Short mmCIF file of C-alpha atoms in Angstrom, two decimals:
data_model
loop_
_atom_site.label_atom_id
_atom_site.label_comp_id
_atom_site.label_asym_id
_atom_site.label_seq_id
_atom_site.Cartn_x
_atom_site.Cartn_y
_atom_site.Cartn_z
CA MET E 28 -58.82 -13.36 -12.18
CA THR E 29 -56.93 -12.19 -15.95
CA ALA E 30 -54.21 -9.84 -16.92
CA VAL E 31 -54.99 -6.64 -18.22
CA ARG E 32 -52.00 -5.35 -19.40
CA PRO E 33 -51.82 -5.73 -23.31
CA ASP E 34 -49.73 -8.35 -24.81
CA ALA E 35 -47.78 -5.38 -26.54
CA THR E 36 -46.76 -3.53 -23.57
CA ALA E 37 -46.07 -6.93 -21.06
CA GLY E 38 -43.15 -8.16 -20.55
CA PRO E 39 -39.66 -5.75 -20.94
CA VAL E 40 -38.43 -4.42 -23.94
CA GLU E 41 -36.12 -6.47 -25.81
CA LEU E 42 -32.42 -5.74 -27.74
CA GLU E 43 -30.09 -7.83 -29.79
CA LEU E 44 -26.62 -6.66 -29.15
CA PRO E 45 -24.82 -6.51 -32.79
CA GLU E 46 -22.11 -8.82 -33.81
CA SER E 47 -19.88 -5.28 -33.24
CA ALA E 48 -20.52 -5.58 -29.55
CA ARG E 49 -20.20 -9.28 -29.08
CA THR E 50 -16.34 -9.39 -29.67
CA SER E 51 -15.13 -8.37 -26.40
CA VAL E 52 -16.89 -7.27 -22.63
CA GLY E 53 -15.55 -3.91 -23.50
CA ALA E 54 -17.34 -3.31 -27.23
CA ALA E 55 -20.73 -4.65 -25.31
CA ALA E 56 -20.32 -2.03 -22.99
CA ASP E 57 -19.15 0.64 -24.69
CA TRP E 58 -22.52 -0.74 -26.82
CA LEU E 59 -24.46 -0.42 -23.45
CA ALA E 60 -23.36 2.89 -22.66
CA ALA E 61 -23.50 4.88 -25.77
CA ARG E 62 -27.74 4.02 -25.03
CA ARG E 63 -28.36 4.04 -21.55
CA ASP E 64 -30.12 7.15 -22.27
CA ARG E 65 -32.52 5.42 -24.69
CA LEU E 66 -32.35 1.93 -22.28
CA ARG E 67 -33.48 3.93 -19.48
CA GLU E 68 -36.75 5.49 -21.51
CA ASP E 69 -37.62 1.79 -22.09
CA LEU E 70 -37.10 1.28 -18.41
CA ALA E 71 -39.48 3.58 -17.26
CA GLU E 72 -42.22 3.06 -19.77
CA ARG E 73 -41.64 -1.12 -19.69
CA GLY E 74 -40.24 -1.92 -16.48
CA ALA E 75 -37.74 -4.01 -17.74
CA VAL E 76 -35.06 -4.03 -20.56
CA LEU E 77 -33.62 -7.62 -21.90
CA VAL E 78 -30.43 -7.23 -23.82
CA HIS E 79 -29.49 -10.89 -25.69
CA GLY E 80 -25.95 -11.42 -26.63
CA ALA E 81 -23.77 -10.24 -24.23
CA PRO E 82 -20.31 -12.02 -23.67
CA VAL E 83 -20.44 -12.54 -20.09
CA ARG E 84 -18.95 -15.65 -19.05
CA LEU E 85 -17.20 -14.00 -15.35
CA PRO E 86 -18.78 -12.67 -12.58
CA ALA E 87 -16.11 -9.94 -13.29
CA GLN E 88 -16.96 -9.71 -16.58
CA ALA E 89 -20.80 -8.73 -15.64
CA ALA E 90 -19.52 -5.90 -13.28
CA ARG E 91 -18.41 -3.85 -16.24
CA LEU E 92 -21.86 -4.61 -18.04
CA ARG E 93 -22.91 -3.24 -15.11
CA ASP E 94 -21.26 -0.29 -14.19
CA ALA E 95 -22.08 0.78 -17.86
CA LEU E 96 -25.65 0.27 -17.15
CA ILE E 97 -26.27 1.52 -13.30
CA GLU E 98 -24.28 4.76 -11.84
CA THR E 99 -24.31 3.73 -8.23
CA PRO E 100 -23.86 -0.15 -7.75
CA THR E 101 -24.77 -1.14 -4.09
CA ALA E 102 -24.83 -4.08 -1.96
CA PRO E 103 -28.03 -5.51 -0.57
CA GLY E 104 -28.51 -3.96 2.92
CA GLU E 105 -30.60 -7.15 4.37
CA SER E 106 -31.16 -10.04 3.07
CA PHE E 107 -34.03 -12.94 3.37
CA GLY E 108 -32.17 -15.48 2.16
CA ALA E 109 -28.59 -16.62 1.44
CA ARG E 110 -26.40 -15.07 -1.34
CA GLU E 111 -22.96 -16.16 -2.30
CA ASP E 112 -20.69 -12.67 -2.28
CA LEU E 113 -19.01 -12.37 -5.63
CA GLY E 114 -16.72 -9.54 -5.03
CA ARG E 115 -16.97 -6.09 -6.34
CA LYS E 116 -20.87 -5.80 -5.64
CA LEU E 117 -22.17 -8.71 -7.28
CA PHE E 118 -24.06 -11.53 -5.66
CA SER E 119 -25.60 -14.60 -6.20
CA ALA E 120 -29.19 -14.87 -6.95
CA ILE E 121 -31.06 -15.62 -2.87
CA ASP E 122 -30.49 -19.11 -2.33
CA TRP E 123 -33.91 -20.99 -2.94
CA PRO E 124 -35.17 -24.68 -3.70
CA ALA E 125 -35.00 -25.30 -7.36
CA GLU E 126 -38.64 -27.15 -7.00
CA ARG E 127 -40.19 -24.44 -5.66
CA VAL E 128 -41.35 -21.51 -7.04
CA MET E 129 -40.70 -18.14 -6.31
CA CYS E 130 -43.67 -15.90 -6.46
CA PRO E 131 -42.71 -12.47 -7.53
CA GLN E 132 -40.87 -9.85 -5.06
CA HIS E 133 -39.30 -6.41 -4.77
CA GLU E 134 -36.00 -6.15 -3.66
CA GLU E 135 -35.29 -4.61 0.11
CA SER E 136 -39.06 -3.27 0.26
CA TYR E 137 -38.73 -3.86 4.32
CA SER E 138 -36.39 -1.45 3.93
CA LEU E 139 -36.60 2.54 4.08
CA THR E 140 -33.88 2.84 1.04
CA VAL E 141 -34.09 0.71 -1.72
CA PRO E 142 -32.22 -0.30 -4.92
CA ARG E 143 -34.19 1.06 -7.90
CA VAL E 144 -32.49 -0.77 -10.39
CA LEU E 145 -31.64 -4.27 -10.47
CA LEU E 146 -29.26 -6.07 -12.88
CA LEU E 147 -29.16 -9.73 -13.49
CA ALA E 148 -26.66 -11.88 -15.36
CA CYS E 149 -27.33 -15.05 -17.12
CA LEU E 150 -23.86 -17.13 -16.96
CA ARG E 151 -25.82 -20.31 -17.48
CA PRO E 152 -29.24 -20.88 -17.68
CA ALA E 153 -31.38 -24.41 -16.12
CA ARG E 154 -31.78 -27.08 -18.28
CA THR E 155 -35.33 -26.70 -18.06
CA GLY E 156 -37.58 -23.99 -16.25
CA GLY E 157 -35.73 -20.99 -14.08
CA GLU E 158 -37.51 -18.48 -15.85
CA THR E 159 -37.46 -15.24 -14.12
CA LEU E 160 -41.12 -13.92 -13.31
CA LEU E 161 -42.16 -9.59 -13.77
CA SER E 162 -45.36 -8.17 -12.13
CA ASP E 163 -45.81 -4.82 -13.08
CA ALA E 164 -46.54 -3.52 -9.46
CA ARG E 165 -48.29 -0.42 -11.20
CA THR E 166 -51.25 -3.27 -12.89
CA LEU E 167 -51.26 -5.43 -9.37
CA MET E 168 -52.83 -1.79 -8.09
CA ARG E 169 -55.91 -1.92 -10.06
CA VAL E 170 -56.19 -5.70 -10.58
CA LEU E 171 -55.81 -6.49 -6.16
CA PRO E 172 -59.25 -5.94 -3.95
CA ASP E 173 -60.42 -2.61 -3.42
CA GLU E 174 -60.93 -3.65 0.01
CA ILE E 175 -57.13 -4.18 -0.13
CA THR E 176 -55.47 -1.85 -1.37
CA GLU E 177 -57.20 0.60 0.92
CA ARG E 178 -56.35 -1.05 3.69
CA PHE E 179 -52.40 -1.65 2.80
CA ARG E 180 -52.50 2.66 1.34
CA ARG E 181 -54.07 3.59 4.44
CA HIS E 182 -52.31 1.75 6.99
CA GLY E 183 -49.15 0.14 5.51
CA TRP E 184 -47.49 -2.97 6.23
CA ARG E 185 -46.42 -5.12 9.20
CA MET E 186 -42.90 -7.09 9.16
CA SER E 187 -41.92 -8.86 11.62
CA ARG E 188 -39.07 -11.37 12.14
CA THR E 189 -37.33 -13.86 14.87
CA PHE E 190 -34.03 -14.99 14.27
CA ARG E 191 -32.93 -17.73 16.61
CA GLU E 192 -29.30 -19.62 17.05
CA ARG E 193 -28.15 -22.10 14.45
CA MET E 194 -32.21 -21.93 12.56
CA GLY E 195 -31.83 -20.27 9.28
CA LEU E 196 -29.58 -17.47 8.50
CA SER E 197 -28.05 -15.69 11.52
CA TRP E 198 -29.23 -12.11 12.15
CA ARG E 199 -24.87 -11.13 11.33
CA ALA E 200 -25.61 -12.65 7.62
CA ALA E 201 -28.82 -10.65 7.13
CA PHE E 202 -27.56 -7.29 8.23
CA GLY E 203 -23.96 -8.02 7.53
CA VAL E 204 -23.01 -6.83 10.75
CA ALA E 205 -21.02 -8.33 13.14
CA ASP E 206 -21.92 -8.20 16.82
CA ALA E 207 -25.09 -6.84 18.58
CA ALA E 208 -24.31 -3.48 19.04
CA GLU E 209 -23.45 -2.23 15.29
CA LEU E 210 -27.17 -4.19 14.69
CA ASP E 211 -29.06 -2.16 16.75
CA ARG E 212 -27.35 0.98 15.45
CA ARG E 213 -28.55 -0.35 12.16
CA CYS E 214 -32.17 -0.93 13.78
CA ALA E 215 -32.37 2.23 15.03
CA ARG E 216 -31.51 4.36 12.10
CA GLU E 217 -33.54 1.90 9.93
CA GLY E 218 -36.11 2.15 12.21
CA ILE E 219 -37.14 -1.13 13.24
CA GLY E 220 -37.62 -2.72 16.71
CA VAL E 221 -35.66 -5.01 18.37
CA GLU E 222 -36.05 -7.18 21.09
CA TRP E 223 -33.25 -9.50 22.32
CA ARG E 224 -34.46 -12.62 24.42
CA SER E 225 -33.23 -15.61 26.26
CA GLY E 226 -30.74 -18.11 24.36
CA GLY E 227 -29.65 -15.71 21.80
CA GLU E 228 -32.89 -14.97 20.22
CA VAL E 229 -34.01 -11.46 18.76
CA ARG E 230 -36.81 -10.56 17.13
CA LEU E 231 -37.12 -7.52 15.19
CA THR E 232 -40.63 -5.68 14.20
CA ARG E 233 -40.94 -2.72 11.90
CA ARG E 234 -43.72 -0.52 10.16
CA ARG E 235 -43.70 0.19 6.12
CA ALA E 236 -45.31 1.78 3.53
CA ALA E 237 -47.21 -0.62 1.21
CA VAL E 238 -47.89 1.79 -1.30
CA VAL E 239 -45.44 3.78 -2.51
CA ARG E 240 -45.52 6.64 -5.90
CA HIS E 241 -43.31 5.41 -8.66
CA PRO E 242 -39.60 8.20 -8.23
CA ALA E 243 -39.95 9.00 -11.73
CA THR E 244 -43.74 8.26 -13.63
CA GLY E 245 -45.60 9.24 -9.87
CA GLU E 246 -47.27 6.11 -10.41
CA GLU E 247 -48.76 4.48 -7.60
CA CYS E 248 -47.21 0.74 -7.55
CA TRP E 249 -47.98 -2.07 -4.93
CA PHE E 250 -44.55 -2.10 -3.46
CA ASN E 251 -44.12 -4.77 -0.61
CA HIS E 252 -43.82 -8.51 1.04
CA ALA E 253 -46.99 -8.25 2.87
CA GLY E 254 -48.23 -11.03 0.84
CA PHE E 255 -44.41 -13.14 0.65
CA PHE E 256 -43.41 -13.33 4.22
CA ASN E 257 -46.50 -14.15 5.22
CA GLU E 258 -47.45 -17.48 7.01
CA TRP E 259 -50.39 -18.18 4.59
CA ALA E 260 -47.62 -17.96 2.18
CA LEU E 261 -46.03 -21.31 3.38
CA ASP E 262 -46.19 -24.39 2.73
CA PRO E 263 -48.61 -25.55 4.80
CA GLN E 264 -47.07 -28.71 6.63
CA GLU E 265 -44.26 -26.75 7.43
CA ARG E 266 -46.28 -23.97 8.40
CA GLU E 267 -48.53 -26.18 10.97
CA VAL E 268 -45.15 -27.25 12.22
CA LEU E 269 -43.65 -23.77 12.53
CA VAL E 270 -46.79 -22.59 14.32
CA ALA E 271 -47.34 -25.26 16.98
CA ALA E 272 -43.55 -24.71 17.63
CA PHE E 273 -43.26 -20.97 17.59
CA GLY E 274 -46.80 -19.56 17.60
CA SER E 275 -47.06 -17.41 14.67
CA ASP E 276 -45.81 -14.53 16.16
CA GLY E 277 -42.93 -15.84 16.80
CA LEU E 278 -41.99 -17.53 13.03
CA PRO E 279 -38.81 -16.34 11.33
CA LEU E 280 -41.27 -14.22 9.33
CA ASN E 281 -44.29 -12.78 9.61
CA THR E 282 -46.43 -9.78 8.42
CA ARG E 283 -49.58 -8.08 9.14
CA ALA E 284 -51.31 -5.04 8.26
CA GLY E 285 -49.87 -1.84 8.90
CA ASP E 286 -53.37 -1.39 11.31
CA GLY E 287 -51.69 -4.30 13.15
CA GLY E 288 -54.71 -6.90 11.69
CA PRO E 289 -53.59 -10.14 10.95
CA LEU E 290 -54.07 -11.14 6.91
CA THR E 291 -56.43 -13.93 5.64
CA ARG E 292 -55.54 -17.10 3.95
CA GLU E 293 -58.08 -15.30 1.27
CA ASP E 294 -56.17 -12.71 1.63
CA VAL E 295 -52.76 -13.99 1.08
CA ARG E 296 -54.40 -16.07 -1.89
CA ARG E 297 -55.68 -13.21 -3.75
CA ILE E 298 -52.27 -11.15 -3.38
CA GLU E 299 -50.44 -14.56 -5.10
CA ASP E 300 -53.07 -15.24 -7.36
CA ALA E 301 -52.75 -11.31 -8.64
CA TYR E 302 -48.46 -11.86 -8.81
CA GLU E 303 -49.48 -15.05 -10.92
CA ALA E 304 -52.35 -14.19 -13.46
CA ASN E 305 -49.66 -10.77 -14.19
CA ALA E 306 -46.69 -12.36 -14.43
CA VAL E 307 -44.26 -12.42 -17.00
CA PRO E 308 -42.06 -15.43 -17.68
CA VAL E 309 -38.27 -14.40 -18.88
CA ALA E 310 -36.40 -16.87 -20.57
CA TRP E 311 -33.06 -16.63 -20.08
CA ARG E 312 -29.79 -17.68 -22.60
CA ALA E 313 -26.24 -17.86 -21.56
CA GLY E 314 -25.45 -13.82 -22.21
CA ASP E 315 -28.89 -12.23 -21.22
CA LEU E 316 -29.13 -8.91 -19.11
CA LEU E 317 -31.84 -8.29 -17.49
CA LEU E 318 -32.45 -4.50 -16.66
CA VAL E 319 -35.55 -4.14 -14.12
CA ASP E 320 -36.96 -1.24 -12.30
CA ASN E 321 -37.42 -2.36 -8.94
CA ILE E 322 -39.79 -0.24 -7.70
CA ALA E 323 -42.58 -0.75 -10.90
CA MET E 324 -41.81 -4.54 -11.68
CA ALA E 325 -41.48 -7.42 -9.23
CA ASN E 326 -39.25 -10.68 -9.91
CA GLY E 327 -39.76 -14.12 -9.28
CA ARG E 328 -38.39 -17.35 -10.62
CA ARG E 329 -40.18 -20.80 -11.33
CA PRO E 330 -38.77 -24.30 -10.35
CA TYR E 331 -35.89 -25.46 -12.38
CA THR E 332 -33.65 -28.40 -13.36
CA GLY E 333 -29.85 -28.41 -13.76
CA GLN E 334 -27.38 -26.26 -12.55
CA ARG E 335 -29.07 -22.01 -13.18
CA VAL E 336 -25.95 -20.09 -12.56
CA MET E 337 -27.05 -16.03 -12.31
CA VAL E 338 -25.25 -13.12 -10.98
CA GLU E 339 -27.34 -10.55 -10.08
CA ALA E 340 -25.91 -6.45 -8.89
CA MET E 341 -28.19 -3.39 -7.61
CA GLY E 342 -27.90 0.11 -7.59
CA GLU E 343 -28.93 3.38 -7.22
CA PRO E 344 -30.45 3.76 -4.34
CA VAL E 345 -33.82 6.13 -3.59
CA ALA E 346 -35.19 6.98 0.23
CA LEU E 347 -38.85 5.90 0.26
CA PRO E 348 -41.44 7.78 2.16
CA GLY E 349 -42.52 6.45 5.70
CA PRO E 350 -45.15 4.66 6.38
CA PRO E 351 -48.63 6.32 6.70
CA PRO E 352 -49.31 8.02 9.87
CA GLY E 353 -50.95 6.06 12.59
CA GLY E 354 -51.13 2.88 12.01
#
């Protein structure tokens, strides 16, 4: 599979802060705020904007720049991996093994309300690797096989998530709730089925739209974690161990098509190949800011060495349509 977006329009718009805007965080924030309308035009067209040269070395400084770019900051609603809360609705990157690639994915595509905009700030780049991978969700709708896009357009996708005591991220940490009653209320609002089992185990199920129209442009976007969370995306040896222990329906995370049918190994390979073939790597320098349209653009990460320190923010929540009728 080959990328279809021409080089001139692939990847983020790149800007350099002028020297006058690099003297302080306040000067940088003022420069960005004065150009926010233009930056949003670029974001709508290309899906991402990369700004070089911000004087940002601490999370508090990133918050000041975030406020110049994102109107309504929000906190993650449901995390699939551990991340450090840095205060002021800033967070570390998802805890993901440095030696592994993270396939591009959209923040919280499994929720009914999702952040429209993300901001990634680089405090310290990796020694080697660690590029962010951007894949355009509009492009994926053109390059994925028609039988996959049509099935998911018609039926949406299903996600199951099983939490067990002392195994992976807890449901308390994932949802930021204190007790079972609070989780039940949260899931009821989100249209998530809850099954409490013995031994502290809880299984959550939901169905979501897999193809959504961008709220600003109306373009169709491939917006889901159907491939990312599927059992066939796991390391083969890890999958064998987990399936033997819990079965496919008891895996920590798994997905199906919205009609209830499974995804085959070939389905997942095609989805992953489409992301990989159309991914644009973004190399980082200290002080870089990457503004991402979360609906138009999926983001992932290449493996890296060294200490890579990133600060992430999100905001401007948008309610997505529910899953297609039926199933």
